[in-house]
GROMACS .gro file of C-alpha atoms in nm:
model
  211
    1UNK     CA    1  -3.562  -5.574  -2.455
    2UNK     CA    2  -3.318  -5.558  -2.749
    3UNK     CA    3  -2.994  -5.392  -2.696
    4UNK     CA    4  -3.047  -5.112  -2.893
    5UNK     CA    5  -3.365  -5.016  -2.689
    6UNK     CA    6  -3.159  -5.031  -2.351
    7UNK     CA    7  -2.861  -4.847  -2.485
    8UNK     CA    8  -3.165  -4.575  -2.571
    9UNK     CA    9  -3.300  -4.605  -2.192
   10UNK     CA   10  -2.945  -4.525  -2.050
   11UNK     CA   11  -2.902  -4.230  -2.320
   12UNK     CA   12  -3.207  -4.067  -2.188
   13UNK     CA   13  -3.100  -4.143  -1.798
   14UNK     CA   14  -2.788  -4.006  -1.888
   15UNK     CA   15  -2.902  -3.669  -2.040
   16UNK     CA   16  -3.047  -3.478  -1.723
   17UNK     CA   17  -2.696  -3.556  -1.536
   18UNK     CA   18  -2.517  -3.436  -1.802
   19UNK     CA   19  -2.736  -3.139  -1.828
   20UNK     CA   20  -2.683  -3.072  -1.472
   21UNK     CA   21  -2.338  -3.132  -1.472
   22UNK     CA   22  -2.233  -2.894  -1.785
   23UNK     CA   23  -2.448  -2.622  -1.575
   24UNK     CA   24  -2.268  -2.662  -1.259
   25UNK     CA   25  -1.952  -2.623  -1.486
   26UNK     CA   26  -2.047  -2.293  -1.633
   27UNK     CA   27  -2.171  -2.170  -1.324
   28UNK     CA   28  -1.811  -2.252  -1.176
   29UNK     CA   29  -1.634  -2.046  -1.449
   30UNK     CA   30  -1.906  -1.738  -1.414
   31UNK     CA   31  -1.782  -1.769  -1.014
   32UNK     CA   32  -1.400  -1.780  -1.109
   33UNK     CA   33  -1.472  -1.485  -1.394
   34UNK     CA   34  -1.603  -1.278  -1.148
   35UNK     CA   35  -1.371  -1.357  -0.875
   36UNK     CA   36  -1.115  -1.247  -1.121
   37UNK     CA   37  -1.234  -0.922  -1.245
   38UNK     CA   38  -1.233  -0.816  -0.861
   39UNK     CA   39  -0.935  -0.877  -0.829
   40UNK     CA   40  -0.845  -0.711  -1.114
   41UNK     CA   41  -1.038  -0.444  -0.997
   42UNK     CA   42  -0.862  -0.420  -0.683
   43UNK     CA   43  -0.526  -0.419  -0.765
   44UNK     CA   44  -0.578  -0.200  -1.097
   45UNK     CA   45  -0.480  -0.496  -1.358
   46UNK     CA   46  -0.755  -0.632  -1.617
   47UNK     CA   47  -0.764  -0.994  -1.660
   48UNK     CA   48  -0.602  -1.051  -1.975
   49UNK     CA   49  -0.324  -0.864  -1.890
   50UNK     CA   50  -0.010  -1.073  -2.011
   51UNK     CA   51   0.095  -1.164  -1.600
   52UNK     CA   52  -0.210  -1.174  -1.443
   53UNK     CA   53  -0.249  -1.577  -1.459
   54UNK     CA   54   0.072  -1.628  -1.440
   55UNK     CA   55   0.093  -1.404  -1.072
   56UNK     CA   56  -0.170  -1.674  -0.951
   57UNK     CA   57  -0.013  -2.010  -1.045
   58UNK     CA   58   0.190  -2.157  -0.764
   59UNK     CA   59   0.423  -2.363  -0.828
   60UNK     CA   60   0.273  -2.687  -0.717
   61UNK     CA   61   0.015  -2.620  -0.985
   62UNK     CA   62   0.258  -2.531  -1.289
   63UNK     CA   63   0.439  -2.865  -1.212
   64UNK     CA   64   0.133  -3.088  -1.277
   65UNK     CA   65   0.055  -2.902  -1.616
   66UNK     CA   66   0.302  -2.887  -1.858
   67UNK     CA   67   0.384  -2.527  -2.067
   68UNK     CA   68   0.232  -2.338  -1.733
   69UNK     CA   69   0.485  -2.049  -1.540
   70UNK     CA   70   0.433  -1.994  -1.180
   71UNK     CA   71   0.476  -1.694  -1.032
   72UNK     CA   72   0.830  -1.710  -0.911
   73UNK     CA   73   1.023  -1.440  -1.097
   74UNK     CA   74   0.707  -1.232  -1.059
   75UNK     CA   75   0.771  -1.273  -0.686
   76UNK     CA   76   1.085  -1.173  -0.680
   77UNK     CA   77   1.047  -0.880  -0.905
   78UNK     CA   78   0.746  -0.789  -0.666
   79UNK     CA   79   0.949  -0.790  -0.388
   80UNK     CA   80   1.207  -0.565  -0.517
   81UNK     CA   81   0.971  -0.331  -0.639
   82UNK     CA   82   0.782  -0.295  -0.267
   83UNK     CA   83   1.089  -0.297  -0.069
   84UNK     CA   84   1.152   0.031  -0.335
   85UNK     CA   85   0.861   0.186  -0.304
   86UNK     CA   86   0.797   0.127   0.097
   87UNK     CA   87   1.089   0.255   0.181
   88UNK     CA   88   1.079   0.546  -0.062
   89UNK     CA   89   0.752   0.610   0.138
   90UNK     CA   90   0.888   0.588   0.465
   91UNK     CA   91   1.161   0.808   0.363
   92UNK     CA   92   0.959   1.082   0.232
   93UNK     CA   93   0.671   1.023   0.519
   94UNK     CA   94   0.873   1.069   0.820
   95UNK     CA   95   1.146   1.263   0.785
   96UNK     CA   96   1.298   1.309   1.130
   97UNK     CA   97   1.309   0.939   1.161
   98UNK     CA   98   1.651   0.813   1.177
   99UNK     CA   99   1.809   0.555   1.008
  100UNK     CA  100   1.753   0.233   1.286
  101UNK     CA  101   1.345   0.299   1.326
  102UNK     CA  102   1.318   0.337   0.920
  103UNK     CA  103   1.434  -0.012   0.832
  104UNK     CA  104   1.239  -0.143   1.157
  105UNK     CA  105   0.950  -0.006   1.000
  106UNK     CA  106   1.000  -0.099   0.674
  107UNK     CA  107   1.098  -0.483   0.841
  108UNK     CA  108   0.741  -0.423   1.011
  109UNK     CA  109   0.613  -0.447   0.673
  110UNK     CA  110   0.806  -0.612   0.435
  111UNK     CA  111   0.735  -0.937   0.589
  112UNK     CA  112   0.563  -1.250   0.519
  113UNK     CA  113   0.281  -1.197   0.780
  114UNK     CA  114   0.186  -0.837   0.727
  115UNK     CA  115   0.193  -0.941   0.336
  116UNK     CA  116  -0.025  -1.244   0.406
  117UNK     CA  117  -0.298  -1.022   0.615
  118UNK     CA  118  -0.291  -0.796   0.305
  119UNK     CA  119  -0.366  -1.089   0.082
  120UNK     CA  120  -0.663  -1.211   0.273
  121UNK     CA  121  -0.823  -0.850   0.276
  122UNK     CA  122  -0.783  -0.895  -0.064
  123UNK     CA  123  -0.928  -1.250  -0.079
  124UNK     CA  124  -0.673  -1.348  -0.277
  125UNK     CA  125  -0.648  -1.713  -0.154
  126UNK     CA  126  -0.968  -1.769  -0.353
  127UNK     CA  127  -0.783  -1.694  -0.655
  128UNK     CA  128  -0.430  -1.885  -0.608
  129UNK     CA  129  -0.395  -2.169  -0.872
  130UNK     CA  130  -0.281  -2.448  -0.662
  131UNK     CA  131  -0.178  -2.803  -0.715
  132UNK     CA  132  -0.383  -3.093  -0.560
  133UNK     CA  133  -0.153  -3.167  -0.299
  134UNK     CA  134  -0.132  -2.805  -0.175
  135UNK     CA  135  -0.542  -2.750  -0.229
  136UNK     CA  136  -0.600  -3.045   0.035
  137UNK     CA  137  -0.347  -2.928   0.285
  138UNK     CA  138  -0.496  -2.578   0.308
  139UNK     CA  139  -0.257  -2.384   0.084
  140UNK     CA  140  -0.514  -2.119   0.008
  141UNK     CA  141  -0.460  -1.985   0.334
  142UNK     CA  142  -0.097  -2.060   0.424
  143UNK     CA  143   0.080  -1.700   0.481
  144UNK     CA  144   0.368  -1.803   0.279
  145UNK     CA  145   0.169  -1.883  -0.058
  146UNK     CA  146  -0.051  -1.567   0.001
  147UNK     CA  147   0.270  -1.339   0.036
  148UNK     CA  148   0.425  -1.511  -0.234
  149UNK     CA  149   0.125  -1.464  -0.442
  150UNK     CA  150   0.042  -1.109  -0.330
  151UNK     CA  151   0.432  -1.008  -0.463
  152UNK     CA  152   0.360  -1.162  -0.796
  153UNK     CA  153   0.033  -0.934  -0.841
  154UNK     CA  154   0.275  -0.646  -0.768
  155UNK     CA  155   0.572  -0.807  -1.036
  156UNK     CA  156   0.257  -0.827  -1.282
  157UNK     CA  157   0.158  -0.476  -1.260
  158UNK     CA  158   0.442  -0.326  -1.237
  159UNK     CA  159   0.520  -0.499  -1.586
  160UNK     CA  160   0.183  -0.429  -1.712
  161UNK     CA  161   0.144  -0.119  -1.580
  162UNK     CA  162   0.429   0.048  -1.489
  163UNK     CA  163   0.606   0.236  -1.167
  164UNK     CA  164   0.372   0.496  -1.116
  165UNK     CA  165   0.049   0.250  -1.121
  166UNK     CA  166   0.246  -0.025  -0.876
  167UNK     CA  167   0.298   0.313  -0.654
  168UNK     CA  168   0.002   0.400  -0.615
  169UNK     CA  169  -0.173   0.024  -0.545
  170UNK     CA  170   0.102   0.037  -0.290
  171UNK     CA  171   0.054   0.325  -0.113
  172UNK     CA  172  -0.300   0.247  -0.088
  173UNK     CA  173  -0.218  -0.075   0.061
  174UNK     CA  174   0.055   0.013   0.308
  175UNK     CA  175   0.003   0.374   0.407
  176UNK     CA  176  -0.233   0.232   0.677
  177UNK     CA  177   0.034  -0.004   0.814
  178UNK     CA  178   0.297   0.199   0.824
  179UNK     CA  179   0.093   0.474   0.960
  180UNK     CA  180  -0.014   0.264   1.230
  181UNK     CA  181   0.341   0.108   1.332
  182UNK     CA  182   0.434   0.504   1.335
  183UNK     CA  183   0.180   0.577   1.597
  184UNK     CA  184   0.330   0.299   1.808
  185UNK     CA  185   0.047   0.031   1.734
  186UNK     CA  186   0.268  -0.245   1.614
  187UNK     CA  187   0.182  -0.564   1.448
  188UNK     CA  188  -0.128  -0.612   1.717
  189UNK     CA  189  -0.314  -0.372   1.554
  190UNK     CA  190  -0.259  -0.446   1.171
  191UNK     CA  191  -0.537  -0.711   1.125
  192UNK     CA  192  -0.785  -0.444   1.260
  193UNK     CA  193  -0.672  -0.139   1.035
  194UNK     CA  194  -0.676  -0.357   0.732
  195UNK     CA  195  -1.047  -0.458   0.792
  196UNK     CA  196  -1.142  -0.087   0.750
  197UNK     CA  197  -1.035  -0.042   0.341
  198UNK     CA  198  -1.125  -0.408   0.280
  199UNK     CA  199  -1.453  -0.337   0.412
  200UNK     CA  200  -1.525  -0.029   0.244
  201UNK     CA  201  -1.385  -0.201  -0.129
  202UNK     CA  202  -1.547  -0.573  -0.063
  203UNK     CA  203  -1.816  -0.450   0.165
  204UNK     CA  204  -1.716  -0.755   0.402
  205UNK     CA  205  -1.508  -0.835   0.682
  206UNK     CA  206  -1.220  -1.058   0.619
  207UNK     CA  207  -1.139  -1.381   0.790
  208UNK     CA  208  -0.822  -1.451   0.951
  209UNK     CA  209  -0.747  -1.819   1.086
  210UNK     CA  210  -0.395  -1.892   1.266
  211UNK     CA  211  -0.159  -2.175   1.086
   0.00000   0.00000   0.00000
């Protein structure tokens, strides 16, 4: 067989795999599209918004590509902005609660946990942008990434859209905690009132796994 005709026999071996492979690849992006416009759904901030990305990227995964920000200063703008608004809303909510019981509750829920269950209701692990060595060790479900990552979504809207809109996504997020730690349930309880708005949004249960 000349060598032409055999580097012809491997072209046309070659071509279904690649085939394949370009499919699975577009099929992966559809996935991660739509994963992202639920999201975006969810917490009220379209996909192209300037922070949106950038709220996702850990930093494990902006360290192995160059010109990438990871959501650091989002999370710490995030955090100042629902430490605001919580306690604005616990304030306002109950107001013969005295001083001691408001920053418990507000510590009930301005914590890494509670933020973490929030995050998986959310499925937001699905969506972190995480560097290899974080991917294999389970980082899409490690409460401190989700927290960390859940803050940054609140940084990004608040910059994208403003007080008012971050108010409201947090209200809608929280009110059932810190309803529930008023009525005495506690942090035993939180898991179970945050399955009943993720199931009505996501019209599924969400998982929760310990670390």
């Amino acid at each position: 067989m000349a060598p032409g005709e055999l580097d012809s026999l491997d072209a046309d071996r070659l071509k279904p795999l690649v085939q394949q492979l370009l499919m699975r690849i577009d099929d992966l992006l559809a996935q991660i599209k739509a994963q992202n416009a639920r999201i975006a759904e969810l917490v009220g901030l379209p996909p192209d918004a300037p922070h949106f990305l950038q709220a996702l990227t850990h930093p494990s995964y902006a360290n192995e590509r160059r010109g990438e920000q990871d959501n650091q200063r989002l999370e710490f703008l995030g955090d100042s902005v629902l430490g605001l608004v919580v306690t604005d809303m616990a304030y306002a909510s109950f107001p013969e609660m005295p001083e001691g019981e408001l920053a418990k509750l507000r510590a009930a829920i301005v914590n890494a946990q509670a933020l973490a269950d929030v995050a998986r209701s959310l499925e937001l692990g699905s969506l972190v942008r995480l560097g290899k060595g974080e991917e294999q060790s389970g980082g899409r479900d490690k409460a401190s990434i989700l927290a960390d990552a859940l803050e940054a979504v609140f940084g990004a809207v608040y910059l994208d859209r403003g007080l008012d809109e971050t108010r409201r996504l947090l209200e809608r997020l929280f009110r059932p905690l810190m309803e529930a730690y008023a009525r005495g349930e506690g942090d035993r309880d939180y898991k179970t009132i945050l399955q009943e708005p993720a199931s009505s949004e996501l019209h599924t249960m969400p998982e929760y796994h310990l670390e």
